[in-house]
Coordinates of C-alpha atoms and ligand atoms in Angstrom, one line a residue:
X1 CA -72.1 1.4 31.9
X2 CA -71.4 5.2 31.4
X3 CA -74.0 7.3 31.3
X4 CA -74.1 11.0 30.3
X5 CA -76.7 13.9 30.0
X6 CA -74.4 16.1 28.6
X7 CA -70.9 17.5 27.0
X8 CA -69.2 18.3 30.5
X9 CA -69.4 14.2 30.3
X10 CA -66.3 12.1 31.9
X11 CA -64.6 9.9 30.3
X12 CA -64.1 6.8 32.2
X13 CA -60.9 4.8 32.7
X14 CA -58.8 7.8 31.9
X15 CA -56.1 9.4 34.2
X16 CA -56.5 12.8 35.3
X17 CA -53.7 15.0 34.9
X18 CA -51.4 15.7 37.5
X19 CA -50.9 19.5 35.9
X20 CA -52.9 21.7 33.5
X21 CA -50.3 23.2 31.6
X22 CA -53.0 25.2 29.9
X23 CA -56.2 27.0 31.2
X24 CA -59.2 25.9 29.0
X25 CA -60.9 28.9 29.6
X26 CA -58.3 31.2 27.8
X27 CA -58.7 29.0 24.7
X28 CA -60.9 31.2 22.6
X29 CA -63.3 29.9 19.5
X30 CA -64.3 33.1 17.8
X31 CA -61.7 35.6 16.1
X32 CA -61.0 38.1 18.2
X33 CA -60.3 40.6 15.5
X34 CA -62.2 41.0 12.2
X35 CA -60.2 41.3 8.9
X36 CA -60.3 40.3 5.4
X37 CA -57.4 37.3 4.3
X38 CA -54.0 37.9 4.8
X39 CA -51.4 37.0 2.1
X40 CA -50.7 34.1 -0.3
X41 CA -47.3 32.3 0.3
X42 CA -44.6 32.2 -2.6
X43 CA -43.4 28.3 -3.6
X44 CA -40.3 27.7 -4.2
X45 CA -40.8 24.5 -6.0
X46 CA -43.2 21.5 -4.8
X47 CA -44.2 23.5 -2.0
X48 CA -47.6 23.7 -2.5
X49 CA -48.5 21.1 0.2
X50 CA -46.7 23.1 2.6
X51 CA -48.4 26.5 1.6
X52 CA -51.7 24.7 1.7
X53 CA -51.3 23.4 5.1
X54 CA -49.9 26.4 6.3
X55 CA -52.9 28.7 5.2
X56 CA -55.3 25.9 7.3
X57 CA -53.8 26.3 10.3
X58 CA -53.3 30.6 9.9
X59 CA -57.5 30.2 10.0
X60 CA -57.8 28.3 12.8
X61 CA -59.4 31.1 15.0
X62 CA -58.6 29.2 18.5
X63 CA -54.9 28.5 17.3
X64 CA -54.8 31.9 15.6
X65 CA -56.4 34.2 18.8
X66 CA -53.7 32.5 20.7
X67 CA -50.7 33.0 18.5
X68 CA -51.9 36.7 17.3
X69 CA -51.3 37.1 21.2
X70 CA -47.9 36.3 21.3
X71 CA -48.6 34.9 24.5
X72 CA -46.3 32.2 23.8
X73 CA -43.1 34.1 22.5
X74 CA -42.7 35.7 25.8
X75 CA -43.2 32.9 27.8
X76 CA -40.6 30.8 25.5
X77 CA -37.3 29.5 26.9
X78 CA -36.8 27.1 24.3
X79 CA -33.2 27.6 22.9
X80 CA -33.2 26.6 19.3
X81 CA -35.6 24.9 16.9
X82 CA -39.3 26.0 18.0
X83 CA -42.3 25.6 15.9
X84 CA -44.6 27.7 18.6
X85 CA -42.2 30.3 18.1
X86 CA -41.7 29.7 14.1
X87 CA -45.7 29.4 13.6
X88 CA -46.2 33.0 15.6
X89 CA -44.4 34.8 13.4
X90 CA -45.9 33.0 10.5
X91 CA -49.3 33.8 11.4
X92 CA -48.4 37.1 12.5
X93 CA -47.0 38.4 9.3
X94 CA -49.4 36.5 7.0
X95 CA -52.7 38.0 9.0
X96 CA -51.0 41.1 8.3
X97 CA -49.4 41.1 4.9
X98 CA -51.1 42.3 1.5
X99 CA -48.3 41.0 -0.7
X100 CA -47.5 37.1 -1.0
X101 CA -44.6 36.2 1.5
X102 CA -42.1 33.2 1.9
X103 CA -42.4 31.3 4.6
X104 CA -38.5 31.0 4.7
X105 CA -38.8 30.0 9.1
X106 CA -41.1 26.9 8.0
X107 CA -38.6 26.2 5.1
X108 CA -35.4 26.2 7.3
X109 CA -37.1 24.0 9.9
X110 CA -38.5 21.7 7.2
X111 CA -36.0 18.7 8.6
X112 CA -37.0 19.2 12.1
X113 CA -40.5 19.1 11.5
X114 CA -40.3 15.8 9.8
X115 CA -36.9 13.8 9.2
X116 CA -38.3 12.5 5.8
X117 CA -38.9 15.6 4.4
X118 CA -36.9 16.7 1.6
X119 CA -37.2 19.9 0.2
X120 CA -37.8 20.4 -3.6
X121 CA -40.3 16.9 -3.8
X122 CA -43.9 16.9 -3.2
X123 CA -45.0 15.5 0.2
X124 CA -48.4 14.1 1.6
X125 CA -49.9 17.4 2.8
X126 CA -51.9 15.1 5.6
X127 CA -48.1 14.2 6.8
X128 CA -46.9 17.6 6.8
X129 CA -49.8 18.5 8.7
X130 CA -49.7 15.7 11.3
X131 CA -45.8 16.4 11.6
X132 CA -46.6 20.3 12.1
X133 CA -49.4 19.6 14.6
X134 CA -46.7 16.9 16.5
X135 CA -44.0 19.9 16.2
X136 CA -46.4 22.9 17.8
X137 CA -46.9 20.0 20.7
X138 CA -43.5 18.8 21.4
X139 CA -42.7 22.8 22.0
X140 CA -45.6 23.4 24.5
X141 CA -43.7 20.2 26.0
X142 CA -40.4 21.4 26.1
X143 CA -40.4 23.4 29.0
X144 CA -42.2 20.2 31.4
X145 CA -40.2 17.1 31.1
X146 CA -41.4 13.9 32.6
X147 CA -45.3 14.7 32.4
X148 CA -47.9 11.9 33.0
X149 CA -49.6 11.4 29.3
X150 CA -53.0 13.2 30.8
X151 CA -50.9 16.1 31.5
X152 CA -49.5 16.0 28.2
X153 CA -52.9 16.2 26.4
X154 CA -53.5 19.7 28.4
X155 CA -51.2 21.6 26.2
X156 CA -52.8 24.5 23.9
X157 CA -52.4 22.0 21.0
X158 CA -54.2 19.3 22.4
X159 CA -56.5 21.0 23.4
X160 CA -57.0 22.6 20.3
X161 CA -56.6 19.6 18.4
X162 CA -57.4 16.4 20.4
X163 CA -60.3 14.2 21.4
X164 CA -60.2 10.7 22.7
X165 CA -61.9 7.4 20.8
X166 CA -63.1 4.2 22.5
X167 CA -63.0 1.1 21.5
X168 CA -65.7 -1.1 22.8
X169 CA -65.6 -5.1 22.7
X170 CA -68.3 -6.9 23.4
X171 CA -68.4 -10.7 24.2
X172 CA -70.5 -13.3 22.1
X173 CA -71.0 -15.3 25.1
X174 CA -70.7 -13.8 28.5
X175 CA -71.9 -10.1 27.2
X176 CA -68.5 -8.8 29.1
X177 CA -68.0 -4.9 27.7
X178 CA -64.1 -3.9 27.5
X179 CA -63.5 -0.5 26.5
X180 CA -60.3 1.1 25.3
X181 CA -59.3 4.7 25.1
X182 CA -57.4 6.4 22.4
X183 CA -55.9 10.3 22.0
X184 CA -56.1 11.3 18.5
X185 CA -55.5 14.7 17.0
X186 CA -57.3 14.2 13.2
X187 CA -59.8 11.3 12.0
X188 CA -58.3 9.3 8.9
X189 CA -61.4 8.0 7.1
X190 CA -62.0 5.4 4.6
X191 CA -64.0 6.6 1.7
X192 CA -64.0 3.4 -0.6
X193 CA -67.5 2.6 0.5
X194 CA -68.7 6.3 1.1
X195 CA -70.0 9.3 -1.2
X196 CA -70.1 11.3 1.4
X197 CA -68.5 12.4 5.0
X198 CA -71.8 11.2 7.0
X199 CA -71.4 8.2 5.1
X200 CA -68.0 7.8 5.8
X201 CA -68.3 8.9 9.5
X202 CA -71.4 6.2 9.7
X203 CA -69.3 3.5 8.3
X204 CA -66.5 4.3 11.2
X205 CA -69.0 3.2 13.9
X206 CA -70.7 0.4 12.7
X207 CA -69.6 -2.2 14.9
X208 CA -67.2 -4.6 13.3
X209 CA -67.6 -8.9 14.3
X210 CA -64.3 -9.9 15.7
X211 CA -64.4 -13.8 14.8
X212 CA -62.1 -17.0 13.8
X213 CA -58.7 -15.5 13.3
X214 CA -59.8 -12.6 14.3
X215 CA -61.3 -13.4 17.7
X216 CA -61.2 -11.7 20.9
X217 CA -59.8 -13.0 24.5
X218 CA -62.3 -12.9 26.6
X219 CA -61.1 -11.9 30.6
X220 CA -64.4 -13.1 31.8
X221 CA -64.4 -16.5 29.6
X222 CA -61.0 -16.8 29.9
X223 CA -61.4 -18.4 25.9
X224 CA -61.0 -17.3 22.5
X225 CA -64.5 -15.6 22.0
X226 CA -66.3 -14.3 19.0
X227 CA -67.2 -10.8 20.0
X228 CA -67.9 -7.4 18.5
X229 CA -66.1 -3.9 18.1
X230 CA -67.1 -0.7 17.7
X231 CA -65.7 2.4 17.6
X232 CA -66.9 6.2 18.5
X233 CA -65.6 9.6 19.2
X234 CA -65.2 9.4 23.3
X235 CA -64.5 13.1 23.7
X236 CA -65.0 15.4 21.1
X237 CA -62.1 17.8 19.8
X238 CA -62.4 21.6 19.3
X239 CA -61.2 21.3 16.0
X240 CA -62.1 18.4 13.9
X241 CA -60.1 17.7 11.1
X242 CA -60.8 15.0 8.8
X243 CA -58.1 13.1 6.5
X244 CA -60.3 11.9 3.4
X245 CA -58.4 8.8 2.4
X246 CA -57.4 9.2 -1.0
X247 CA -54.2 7.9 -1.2
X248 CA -53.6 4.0 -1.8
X249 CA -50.3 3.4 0.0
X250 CA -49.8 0.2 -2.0
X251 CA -50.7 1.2 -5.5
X252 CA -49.8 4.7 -4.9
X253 CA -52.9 5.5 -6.8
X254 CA -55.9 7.5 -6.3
X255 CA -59.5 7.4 -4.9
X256 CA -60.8 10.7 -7.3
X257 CA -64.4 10.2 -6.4
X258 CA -66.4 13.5 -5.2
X259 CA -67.4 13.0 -1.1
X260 CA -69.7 15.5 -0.4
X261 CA -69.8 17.3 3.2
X262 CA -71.4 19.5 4.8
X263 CA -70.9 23.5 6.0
X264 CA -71.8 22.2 9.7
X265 CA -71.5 18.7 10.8
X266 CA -73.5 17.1 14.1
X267 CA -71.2 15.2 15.4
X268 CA -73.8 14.1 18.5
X269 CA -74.5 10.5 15.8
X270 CA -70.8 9.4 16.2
X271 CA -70.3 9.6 20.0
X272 CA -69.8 7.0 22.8
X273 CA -73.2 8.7 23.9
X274 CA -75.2 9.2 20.6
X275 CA -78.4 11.0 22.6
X276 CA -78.1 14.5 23.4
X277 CA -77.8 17.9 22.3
X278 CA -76.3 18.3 18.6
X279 CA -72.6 18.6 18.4
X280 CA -72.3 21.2 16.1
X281 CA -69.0 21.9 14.0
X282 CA -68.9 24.8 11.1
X283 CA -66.3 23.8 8.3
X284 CA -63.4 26.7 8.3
X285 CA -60.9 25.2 5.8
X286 CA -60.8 22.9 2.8
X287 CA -57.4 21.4 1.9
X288 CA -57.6 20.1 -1.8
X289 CA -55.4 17.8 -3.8
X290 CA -56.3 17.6 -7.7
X291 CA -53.9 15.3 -9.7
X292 CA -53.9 11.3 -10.5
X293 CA -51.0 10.1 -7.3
X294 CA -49.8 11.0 -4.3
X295 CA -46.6 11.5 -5.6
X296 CA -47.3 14.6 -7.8
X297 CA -50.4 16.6 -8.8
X298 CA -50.9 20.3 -6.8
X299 CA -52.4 21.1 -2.9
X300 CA -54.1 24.3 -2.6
X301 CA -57.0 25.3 -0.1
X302 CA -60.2 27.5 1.0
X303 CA -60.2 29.0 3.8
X304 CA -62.5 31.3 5.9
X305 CA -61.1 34.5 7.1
X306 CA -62.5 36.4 9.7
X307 CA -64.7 38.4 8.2
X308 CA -66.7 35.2 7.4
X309 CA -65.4 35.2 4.1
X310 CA -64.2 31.9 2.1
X311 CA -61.0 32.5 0.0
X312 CA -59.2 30.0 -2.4
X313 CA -55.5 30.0 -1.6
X314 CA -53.1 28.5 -4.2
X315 CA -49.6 29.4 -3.6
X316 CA -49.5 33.4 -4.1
X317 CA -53.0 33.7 -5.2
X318 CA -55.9 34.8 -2.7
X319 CA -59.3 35.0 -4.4
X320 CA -62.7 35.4 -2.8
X321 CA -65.2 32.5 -3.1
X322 CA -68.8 31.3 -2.5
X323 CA -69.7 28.5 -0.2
X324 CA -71.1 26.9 -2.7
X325 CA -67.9 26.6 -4.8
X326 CA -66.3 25.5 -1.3
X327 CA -68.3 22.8 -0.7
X328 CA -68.0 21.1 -4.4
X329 CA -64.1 20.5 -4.0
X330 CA -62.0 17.4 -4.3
X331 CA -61.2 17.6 -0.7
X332 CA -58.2 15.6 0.8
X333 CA -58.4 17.2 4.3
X334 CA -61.7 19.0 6.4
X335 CA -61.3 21.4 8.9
X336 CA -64.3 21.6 11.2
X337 CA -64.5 24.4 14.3
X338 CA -66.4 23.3 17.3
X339 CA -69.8 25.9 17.6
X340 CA -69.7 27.0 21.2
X341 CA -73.2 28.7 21.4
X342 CA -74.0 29.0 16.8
X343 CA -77.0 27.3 15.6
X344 CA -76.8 26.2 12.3
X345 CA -77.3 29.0 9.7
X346 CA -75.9 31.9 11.9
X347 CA -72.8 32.9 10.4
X348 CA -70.0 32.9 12.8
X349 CA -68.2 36.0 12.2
X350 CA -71.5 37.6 13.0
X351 CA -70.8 38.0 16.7
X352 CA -67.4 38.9 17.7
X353 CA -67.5 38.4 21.6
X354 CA -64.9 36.0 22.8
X355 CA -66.0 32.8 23.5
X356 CA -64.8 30.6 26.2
X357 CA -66.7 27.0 25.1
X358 CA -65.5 24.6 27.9
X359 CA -62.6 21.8 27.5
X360 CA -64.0 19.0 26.6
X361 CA -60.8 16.7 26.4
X362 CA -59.6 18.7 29.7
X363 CA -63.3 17.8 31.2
X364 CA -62.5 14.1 30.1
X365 CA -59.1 14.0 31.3
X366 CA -59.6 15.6 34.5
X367 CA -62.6 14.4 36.0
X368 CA -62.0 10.5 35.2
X369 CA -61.3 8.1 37.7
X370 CA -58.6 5.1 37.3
X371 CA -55.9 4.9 35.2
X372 CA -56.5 3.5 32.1
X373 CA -55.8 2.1 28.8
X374 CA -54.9 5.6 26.8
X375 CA -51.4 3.8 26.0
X376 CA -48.0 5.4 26.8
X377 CA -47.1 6.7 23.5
X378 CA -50.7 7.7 23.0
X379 CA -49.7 11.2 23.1
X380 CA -46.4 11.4 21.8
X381 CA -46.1 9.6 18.9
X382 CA -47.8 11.1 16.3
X383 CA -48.5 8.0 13.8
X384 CA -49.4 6.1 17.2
X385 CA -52.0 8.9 17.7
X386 CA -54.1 8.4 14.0
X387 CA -57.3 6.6 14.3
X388 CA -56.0 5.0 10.6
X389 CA -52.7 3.5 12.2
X390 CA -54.9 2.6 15.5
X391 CA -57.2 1.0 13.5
X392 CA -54.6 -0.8 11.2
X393 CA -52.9 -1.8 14.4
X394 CA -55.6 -4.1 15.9
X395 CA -56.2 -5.6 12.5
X396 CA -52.8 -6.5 12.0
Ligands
ZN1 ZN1 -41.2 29.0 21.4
ZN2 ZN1 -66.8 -13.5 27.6

């Protein structure tokens, strides 16, 4: 069984990559330049949910240090539709903007970003998101065709974004353990039984008894077996974000309930290996939804500039806010930044030194062993990626 004393732990069963396509070290946690918010972003009708995303991922200080660079714009050969390229500019003119601007790039690209999307009606801000994420990663691809999936999940993005869950099975009878490995980029949690994140998070590894219909296939027994399964986050991503699930796909209804959560998060409780140091996370963006259905209602979101400073951004408007107003929202999405080297209580902006905290999913993927079961369109396919559609999957 797999034992680790620490972060720089290995995930076993994964495939190392044959290429590291980029340096962990360069990725950088703490803003590298101290300012107050940048602009608010016009809509042109229903856009609110892109607006809202758009401000998240502008305070994303590893994904904003790197495009703020432009690193990537003069390295870029892509001809055509990039959303690196799109989402530099973006940042770059927002950070540095006092009047509200259009994010007329992002609008023009809407179609390539996702299919589905039509302009003019309100989307799922959590799609958008996931489609916008999936976007940034298929243009740090572009340039490296053919790439083994562990490869794959060394791109800026992934790295950025990504951690790995397992899925362990135990059997009733022999005791065999079967583990399973899963990229994800965001953690789609169910909040019907939980008031709060902690709950929620709790809820997500209890272990789960796999029986009659629902039975697992024992290797060792070679028999339909009652067993048990249970989830935990294998490698832990830089950036955490969390999908509160709101949204009732059948019903198209609601869950309105508050769910508190926290300004920092430990998530040591929810790992493969729950002993150890804390895993600390300080929350840097709150993407809100108020309205009755996923099909109308208004997105806007808090986020934390880089003086340390939380602002409400709702379409054009930029306002200053306290944490405590932050943290009493009707959040739909949770943006949590890894803390390299923070205790809880120090404020982050409060140290400006570049940080290089190491890699963990590059750690995972590139010291394991075998190949194993992270499956081939673990990386690729964005709905394949969820935790929510992994999860639905094996139910099904
Ligand atoms: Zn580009
Ligand atoms: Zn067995």
């Amino acid at each position: 069984m797999a034992t680790a004393g620490n972060d720089s732990f290995i995930a076993e069963g994964m495939t190392p990559p044959q290429r590291i396509l980029f340096p962990p070290e360069k990725i950088c946690m703490v803003w590298q330049q101290r300012q107050s918010a940048g602009a608010g972003l016009r809509n042109v009708g229903n856009t609110c949910f892109l607006n809202a995303v758009l401000q998240c991922l502008t305070y994303t200080p590893p994904l904003a240090n790197y495009l703020l660079s432009r690193q990537h714009s003069q390295a870029c050969r892509q001809q055509g539709f990039c959303m690196m390229c799109i989402m530099e500019a973006h940042v770059n003119k927002v950070l540095r903007s006092v009047s509200a601007i259009l994010p007329l790039a992002v609008l023009r690209a809407f179609r390539f970003i996702g299919e589905h999307f039509q302009l003019g009606r309100e989307e799922d801000a959590h799609d958008f998101l996931c489609c916008t994420v999936n976007a940034m990663q298929r243009a740090c691809l572009s340039a490296s065709n053919d790439l083994d999936i562990s490869s794959q999940s060394t791109t800026i993005v992934h790295q950025i974004f990504g951690g790995f869950l397992r899925s362990r099975v135990i059997c009733f009878s022999c005791k065999a353990i079967s583990d399973s490995y899963e990229a994800f980029l965001d953690v789609p949690l169910d909040i019907k039984a939980a008031s709060s994140l902690t709950a929620a998070l709790e809820d997500f590894v209890t272990p789960e008894h796999l029986d009659g219909e629902n039975c697992f296939q024992c290797s060792k027994c070679e028999k339909n077996v009652a067993a048990t399964k249970r989830f935990t986050v294998h490698c832990a991503p830089k950036v955490l974000t969390v999908c509160l699930k709101r949204f009732d796909c059948f019903t198209a209804g609601k869950i309105s309930k508050v769910v508190e959560y926290p300004e920092y998060l430990d998530l040591r409780p929810y790992m493969s290996q729950a002993d150890g140091e804390p895993l600390l996370y300080s929350l840097y963006a709150v993407l809100v939804h108020s309205g009755v259905s996923c099909h109308g209602g208004h997105y806007f979101c808090y986020t934390k500039a880089s003086n340390g400073l939380w602002y409400r951004m709702d379409d054009e408007s930029v306002q200053l806010r306290s944490i405590d107003t932050v943290l009493r929202q009707q959040a739909y999405l949770l943006f949590y930044a890894r803390c390299s080297d923070l205790r809880i209580g120090e404020r982050p902006s409060s140290s400006l030194a570049p940080s290089h905290a190491p890699s963990f999913l590059s750690q995972c993927v590139a010291s394991s062993k075998q190949a194993g079961s992270v499956g081939p369109q673990g990386l690729t396919g964005r709905t394949k990626v969820t935790l929510g559609s992994w999860v639905r999957a094996s139910e099904e």
